[in-house]
Coordinates of C-alpha atoms in Angstrom, one line a residue:
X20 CA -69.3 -42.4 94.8
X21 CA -72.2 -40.9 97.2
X22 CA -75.2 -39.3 95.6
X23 CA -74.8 -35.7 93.3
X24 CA -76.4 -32.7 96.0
X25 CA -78.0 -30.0 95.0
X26 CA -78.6 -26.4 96.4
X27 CA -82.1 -25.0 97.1
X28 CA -82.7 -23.6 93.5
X29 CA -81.8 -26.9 92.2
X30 CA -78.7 -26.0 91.2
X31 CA -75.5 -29.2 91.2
X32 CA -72.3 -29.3 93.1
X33 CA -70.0 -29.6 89.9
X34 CA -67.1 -27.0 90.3
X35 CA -64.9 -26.3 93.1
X36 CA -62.3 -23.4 92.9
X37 CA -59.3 -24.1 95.6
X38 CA -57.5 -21.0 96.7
X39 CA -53.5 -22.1 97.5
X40 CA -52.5 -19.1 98.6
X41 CA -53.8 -15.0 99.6
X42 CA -50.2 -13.9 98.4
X43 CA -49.9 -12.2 95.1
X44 CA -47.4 -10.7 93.8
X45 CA -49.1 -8.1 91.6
X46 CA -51.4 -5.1 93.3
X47 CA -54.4 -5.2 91.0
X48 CA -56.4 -2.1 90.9
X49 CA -59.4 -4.3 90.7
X50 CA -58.2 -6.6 93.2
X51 CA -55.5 -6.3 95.5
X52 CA -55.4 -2.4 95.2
X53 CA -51.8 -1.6 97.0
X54 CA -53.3 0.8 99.2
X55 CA -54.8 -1.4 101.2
X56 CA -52.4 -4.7 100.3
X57 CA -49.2 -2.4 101.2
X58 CA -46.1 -3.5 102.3
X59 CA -46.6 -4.3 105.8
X60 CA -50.1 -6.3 104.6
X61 CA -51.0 -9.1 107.3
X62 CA -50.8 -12.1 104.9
X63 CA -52.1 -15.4 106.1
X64 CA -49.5 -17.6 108.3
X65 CA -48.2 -20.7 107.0
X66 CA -49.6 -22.8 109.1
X67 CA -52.8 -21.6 108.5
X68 CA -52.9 -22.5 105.1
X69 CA -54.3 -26.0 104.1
X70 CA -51.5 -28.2 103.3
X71 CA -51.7 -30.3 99.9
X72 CA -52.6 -33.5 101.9
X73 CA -55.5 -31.2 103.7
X74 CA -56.7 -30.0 100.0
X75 CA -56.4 -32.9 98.5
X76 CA -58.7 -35.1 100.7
X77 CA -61.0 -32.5 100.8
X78 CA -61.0 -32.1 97.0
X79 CA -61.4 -36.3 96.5
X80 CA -64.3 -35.3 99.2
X81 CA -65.6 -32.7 97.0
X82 CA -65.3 -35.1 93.6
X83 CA -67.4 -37.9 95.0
X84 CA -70.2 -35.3 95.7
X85 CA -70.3 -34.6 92.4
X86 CA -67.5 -31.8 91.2
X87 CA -66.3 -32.4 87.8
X88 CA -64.1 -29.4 87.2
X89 CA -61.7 -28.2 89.6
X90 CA -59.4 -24.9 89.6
X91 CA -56.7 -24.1 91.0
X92 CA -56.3 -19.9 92.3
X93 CA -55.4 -17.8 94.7
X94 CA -53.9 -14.3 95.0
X95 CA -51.3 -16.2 92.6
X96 CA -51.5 -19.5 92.8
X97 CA -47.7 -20.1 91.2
X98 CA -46.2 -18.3 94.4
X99 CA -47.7 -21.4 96.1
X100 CA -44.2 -24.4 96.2
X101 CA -44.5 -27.3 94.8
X102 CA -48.0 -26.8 93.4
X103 CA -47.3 -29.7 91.3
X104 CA -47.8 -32.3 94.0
X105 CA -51.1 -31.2 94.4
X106 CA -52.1 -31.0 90.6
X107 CA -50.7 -34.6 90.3
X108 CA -53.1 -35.9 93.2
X109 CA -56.3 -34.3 92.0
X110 CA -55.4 -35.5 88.5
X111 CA -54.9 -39.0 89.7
X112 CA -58.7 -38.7 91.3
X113 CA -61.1 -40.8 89.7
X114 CA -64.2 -38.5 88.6
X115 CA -62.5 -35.6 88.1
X116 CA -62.5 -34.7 84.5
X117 CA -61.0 -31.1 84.3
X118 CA -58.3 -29.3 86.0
X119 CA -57.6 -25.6 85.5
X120 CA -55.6 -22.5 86.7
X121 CA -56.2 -19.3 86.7
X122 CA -52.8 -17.2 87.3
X123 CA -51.0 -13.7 86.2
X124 CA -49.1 -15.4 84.4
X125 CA -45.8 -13.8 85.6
X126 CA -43.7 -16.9 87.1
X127 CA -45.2 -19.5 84.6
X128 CA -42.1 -20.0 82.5
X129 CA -40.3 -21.6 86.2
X130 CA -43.7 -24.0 86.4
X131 CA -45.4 -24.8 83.4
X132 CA -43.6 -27.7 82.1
X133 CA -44.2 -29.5 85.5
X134 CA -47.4 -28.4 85.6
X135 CA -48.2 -29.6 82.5
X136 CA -46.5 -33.2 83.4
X137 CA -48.5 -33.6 86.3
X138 CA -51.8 -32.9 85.0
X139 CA -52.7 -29.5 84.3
X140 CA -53.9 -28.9 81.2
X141 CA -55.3 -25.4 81.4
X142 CA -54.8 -21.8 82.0
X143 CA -56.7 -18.3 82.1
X144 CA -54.0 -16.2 82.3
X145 CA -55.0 -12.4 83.5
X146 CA -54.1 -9.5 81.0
X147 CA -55.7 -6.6 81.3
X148 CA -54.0 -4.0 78.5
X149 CA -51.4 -4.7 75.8
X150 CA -50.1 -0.7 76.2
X151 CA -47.2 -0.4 78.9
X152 CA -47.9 2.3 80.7
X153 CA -51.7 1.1 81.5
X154 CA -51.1 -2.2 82.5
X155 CA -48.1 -1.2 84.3
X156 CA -50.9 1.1 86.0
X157 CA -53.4 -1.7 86.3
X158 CA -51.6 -4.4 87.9
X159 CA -49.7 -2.0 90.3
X160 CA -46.1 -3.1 90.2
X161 CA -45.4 -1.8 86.5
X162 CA -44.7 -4.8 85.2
X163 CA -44.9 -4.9 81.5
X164 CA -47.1 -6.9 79.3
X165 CA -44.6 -8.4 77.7
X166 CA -43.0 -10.6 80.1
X167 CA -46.9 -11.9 80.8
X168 CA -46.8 -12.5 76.8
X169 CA -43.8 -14.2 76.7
X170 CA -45.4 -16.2 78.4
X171 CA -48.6 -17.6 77.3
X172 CA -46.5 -18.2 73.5
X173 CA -44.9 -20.8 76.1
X174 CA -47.8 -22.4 77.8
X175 CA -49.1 -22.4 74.0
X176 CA -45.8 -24.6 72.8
X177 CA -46.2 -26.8 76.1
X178 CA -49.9 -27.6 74.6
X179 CA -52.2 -25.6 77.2
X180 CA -55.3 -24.5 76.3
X181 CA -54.9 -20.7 77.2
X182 CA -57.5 -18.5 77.5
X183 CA -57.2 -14.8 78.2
X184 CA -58.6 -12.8 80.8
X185 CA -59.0 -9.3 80.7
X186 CA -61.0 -6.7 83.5
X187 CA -62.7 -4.1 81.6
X188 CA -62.9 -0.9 83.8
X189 CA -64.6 2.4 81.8
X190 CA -61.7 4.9 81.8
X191 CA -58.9 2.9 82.3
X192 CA -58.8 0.4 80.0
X193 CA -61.5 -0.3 77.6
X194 CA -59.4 1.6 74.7
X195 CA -57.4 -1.8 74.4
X196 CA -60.7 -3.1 73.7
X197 CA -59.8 -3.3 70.1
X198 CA -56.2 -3.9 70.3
X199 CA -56.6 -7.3 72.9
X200 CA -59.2 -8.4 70.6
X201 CA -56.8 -8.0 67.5
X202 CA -53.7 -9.7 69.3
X203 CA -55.2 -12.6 70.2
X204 CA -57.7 -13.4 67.2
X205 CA -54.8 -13.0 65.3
X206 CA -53.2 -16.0 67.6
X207 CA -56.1 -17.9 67.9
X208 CA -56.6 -17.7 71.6
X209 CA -60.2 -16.9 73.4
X210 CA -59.9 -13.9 74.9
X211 CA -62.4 -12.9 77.9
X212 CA -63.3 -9.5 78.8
X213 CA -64.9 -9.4 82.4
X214 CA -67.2 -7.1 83.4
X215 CA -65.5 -4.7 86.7
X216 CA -67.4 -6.5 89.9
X217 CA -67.9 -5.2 92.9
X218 CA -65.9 -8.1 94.3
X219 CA -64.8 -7.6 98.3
X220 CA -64.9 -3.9 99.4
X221 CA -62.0 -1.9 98.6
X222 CA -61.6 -1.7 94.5
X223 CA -63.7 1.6 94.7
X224 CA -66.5 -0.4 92.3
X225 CA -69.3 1.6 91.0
X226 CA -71.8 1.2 88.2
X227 CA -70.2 4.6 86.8
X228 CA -67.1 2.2 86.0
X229 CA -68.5 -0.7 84.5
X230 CA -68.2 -1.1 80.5
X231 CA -71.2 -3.7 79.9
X232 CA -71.1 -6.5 77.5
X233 CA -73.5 -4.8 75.0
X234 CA -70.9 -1.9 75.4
X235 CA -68.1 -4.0 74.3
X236 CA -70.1 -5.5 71.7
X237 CA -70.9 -2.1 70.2
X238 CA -67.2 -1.0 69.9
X239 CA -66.4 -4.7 68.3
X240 CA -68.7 -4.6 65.7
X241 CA -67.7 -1.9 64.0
X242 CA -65.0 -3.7 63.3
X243 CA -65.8 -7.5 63.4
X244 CA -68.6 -9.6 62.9
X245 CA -69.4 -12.1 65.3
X246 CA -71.3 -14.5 65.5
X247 CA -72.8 -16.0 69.2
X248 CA -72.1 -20.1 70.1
X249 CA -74.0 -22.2 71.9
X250 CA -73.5 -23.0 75.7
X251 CA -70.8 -26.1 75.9
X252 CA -72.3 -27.5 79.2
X253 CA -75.0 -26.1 82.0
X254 CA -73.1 -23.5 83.9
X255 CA -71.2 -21.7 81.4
X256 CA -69.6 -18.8 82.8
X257 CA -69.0 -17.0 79.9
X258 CA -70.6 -15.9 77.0
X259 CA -68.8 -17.1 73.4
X260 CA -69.0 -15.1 70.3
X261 CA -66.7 -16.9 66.6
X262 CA -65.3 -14.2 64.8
X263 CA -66.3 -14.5 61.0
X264 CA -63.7 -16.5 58.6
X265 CA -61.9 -17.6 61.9
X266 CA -61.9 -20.1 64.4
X267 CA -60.6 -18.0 67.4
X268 CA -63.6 -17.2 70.4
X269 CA -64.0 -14.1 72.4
X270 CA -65.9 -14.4 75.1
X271 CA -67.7 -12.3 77.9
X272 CA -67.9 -12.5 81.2
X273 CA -71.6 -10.8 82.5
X274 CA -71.5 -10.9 86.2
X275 CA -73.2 -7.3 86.6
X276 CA -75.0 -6.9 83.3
X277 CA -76.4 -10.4 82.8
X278 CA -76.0 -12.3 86.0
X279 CA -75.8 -15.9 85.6
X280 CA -76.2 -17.4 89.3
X281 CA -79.4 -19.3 88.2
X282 CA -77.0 -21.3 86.6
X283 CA -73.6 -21.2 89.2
X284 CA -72.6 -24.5 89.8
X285 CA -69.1 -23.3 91.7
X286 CA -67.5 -23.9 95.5
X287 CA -64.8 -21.8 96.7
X288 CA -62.2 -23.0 98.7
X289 CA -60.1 -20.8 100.9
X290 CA -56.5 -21.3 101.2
X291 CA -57.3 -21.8 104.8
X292 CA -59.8 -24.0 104.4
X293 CA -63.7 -22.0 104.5
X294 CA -66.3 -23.4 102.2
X295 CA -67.8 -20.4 100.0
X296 CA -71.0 -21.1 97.7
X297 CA -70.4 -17.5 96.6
X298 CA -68.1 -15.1 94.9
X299 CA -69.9 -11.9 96.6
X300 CA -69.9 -14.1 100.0
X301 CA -70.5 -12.5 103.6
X302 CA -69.3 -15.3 105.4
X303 CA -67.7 -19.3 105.0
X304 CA -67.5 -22.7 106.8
X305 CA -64.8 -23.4 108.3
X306 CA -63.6 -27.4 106.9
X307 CA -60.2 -26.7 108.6
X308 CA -61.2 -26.9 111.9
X309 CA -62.9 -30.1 111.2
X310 CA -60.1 -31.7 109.3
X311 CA -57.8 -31.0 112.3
X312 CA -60.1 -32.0 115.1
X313 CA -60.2 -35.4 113.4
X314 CA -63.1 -35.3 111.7
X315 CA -64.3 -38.0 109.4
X316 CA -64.7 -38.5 106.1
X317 CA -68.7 -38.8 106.0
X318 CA -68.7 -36.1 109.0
X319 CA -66.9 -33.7 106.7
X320 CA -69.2 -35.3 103.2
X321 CA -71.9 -34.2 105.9
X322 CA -71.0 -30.5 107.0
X323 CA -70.3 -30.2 103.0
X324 CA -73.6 -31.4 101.8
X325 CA -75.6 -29.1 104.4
X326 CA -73.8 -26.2 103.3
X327 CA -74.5 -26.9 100.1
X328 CA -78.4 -28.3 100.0
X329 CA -78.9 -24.8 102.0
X330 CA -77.6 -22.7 99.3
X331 CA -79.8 -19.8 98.0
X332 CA -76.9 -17.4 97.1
X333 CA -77.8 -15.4 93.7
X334 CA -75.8 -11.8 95.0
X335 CA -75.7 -10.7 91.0
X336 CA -79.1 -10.8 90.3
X337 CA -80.1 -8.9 93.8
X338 CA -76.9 -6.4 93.5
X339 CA -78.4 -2.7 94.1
X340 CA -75.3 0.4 94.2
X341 CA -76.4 0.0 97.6
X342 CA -75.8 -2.8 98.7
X343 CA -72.1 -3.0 96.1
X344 CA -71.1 -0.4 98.5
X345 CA -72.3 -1.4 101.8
X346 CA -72.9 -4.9 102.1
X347 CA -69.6 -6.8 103.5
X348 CA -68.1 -8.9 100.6
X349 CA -65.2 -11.7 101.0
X350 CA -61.9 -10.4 99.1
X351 CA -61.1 -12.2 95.3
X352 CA -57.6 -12.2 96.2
X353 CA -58.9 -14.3 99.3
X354 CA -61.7 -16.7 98.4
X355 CA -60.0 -17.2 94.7
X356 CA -61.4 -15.9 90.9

């Protein structure tokens, strides 16, 4: 093990989100919007992408710096083959206490069970309306919510801990508000509504479309009491409320109304292999390059510390309408969730 870094604002090294893939296979409105991820899109080339042996020694890199928690993303993660392999090496890392996944959810009854054998043990599957028509809408592909719902009762029986992710966007989708938070309470799985970011540059983001936490909680309590829980660990993303007279968790994800980067502990990996300290990132370091010129393992522990004890990143807490619309943002579908 070499010694724990931190960034500038004294903030660890202790999550890193690897990106397998750019490829997705739903058009998000929020994400991927099909007008600008059509048909004839210019995906990344294979052999641009990090192979598993690649991501893996960069993740065991990553580990002894001090990551604890590692997900797995992408675009969709599951159109990556063979993602197993990978999940069985990180598992097998010593240090690493926590893998994860975040995915659509769409393929997972082809992967789960191998998944789940090699070391995955769990998943924030992306849900965004229980009513046809708007997800259909949402995801752009007009694929039904069923087939996602089908299969998170799966990954449930396989013995993932699931958790629910749903993008709130005012007009289009915060009437299922009520009706996602009755589904899955009912079912005992955390839900987590997400604030609408203004994540990349072409998801037409404005502060007119964002439906805040304290929004949310408004509508809820009319209906619910709930209760707020205690942060599980420095760097909590979201923020936990306990329904009364249940066990079941709905949480909220603040990014716009109640930053949280004083407390961001997370790396982003690109699936071709740039270091991002940011979600709302301008610009990356390139670790591919490095890997394939034959660099070292204490020259790459090296070029990853520097980029790391340099940090000052805290976009949410400066983010002006302004700058949302102007300033150049990496893609989520590139740099990962």
């Amino acid at each position: 093990m070499t010694t724990p870094v931190q960034d500038k604002l004294n903030r660890p090294l202790h999550d890193l989100r690897i990106s397998v893939t750019d490829r997705c296979n739903f058009r998000c409105t929020y994400c991927m919007p099909k007008e600008i991820f059509g048909d004839d899109y210019a995906f990344l080339p294979r052999d641009q992408l990090l192979s598993f042996e690649e991501i893996g020694r960069l993740a065991e890199l990553f580990i002894s710096l001090g990551v604890r928690k590692i997900r797995i993303t992408g675009g969709e993660p599951l159109l990556r083959r063979d993602l197993a392999k990978l999940v069985e090496r990180i598992a097998a890392t010593p240090g690493v206490e926590d893998i994860a996944m975040t995915t659509n959810g769409l393929l997972l009854h082809r992967h789960a069970e191998e998944l789940f054998a090699a070391g995955l043990r769990r998943l924030n599957i992306s849900l965004d309306a229980l009513d046809p028509e708007i997800f259909g809408k949402m995801n752009g592909r007009g694929i039904q919510p069923e087939r996602i719902l089908e299969n998170i009762d799966l990954a449930c029986r396989i013995g993932y801990e699931v958790k629910v992710n749903m993008v709130v966007q005012k007009g289009m989708n915060d009437s299922q508000i009520i009706p996602m938070a009755e589904y899955f309470k009912d079912r005992n799985i955390t839900l987590r509504m997400i604030e609408f970011m203004d994540a990349g540059t072409g998801n037409g983001w404005s502060y007119e479309k964002v439906t805040t936490k304290a929004e949310m909680l408004t509508l809820l309590g009319q209906r619910y009491e709930l209760q707020p829980v205690r942060p599980a660990y420095y760097g909590e993303v979201a923020k936990y409320y306990r329904y009364d007279n249940s066990s079941a968790k709905l949480g909220f994800i603040t990014s716009v109304s109640e930053s949280f980067c004083s407390a961001c502990t997370r790396a982003r990996l690109s699936s071709e292999g740039k270091l991002y300290t940011c979600l709302f990132a301008t610009a990356g370091y390139d670790l591919r390059d490095m890997l394939r010129s034959g660099a070292s393992d204490e020259q790459l522990l090296d070029a990853i510390r520097t980029v790391w004890t340099g940090r000052t990143d805290r976009y949410s807490d400066e983010r002006t309408e302004y700058t949302a619309k102007h300033r150049s943002k990496i893609g989520m579908s590139y740099i990962g969730g």
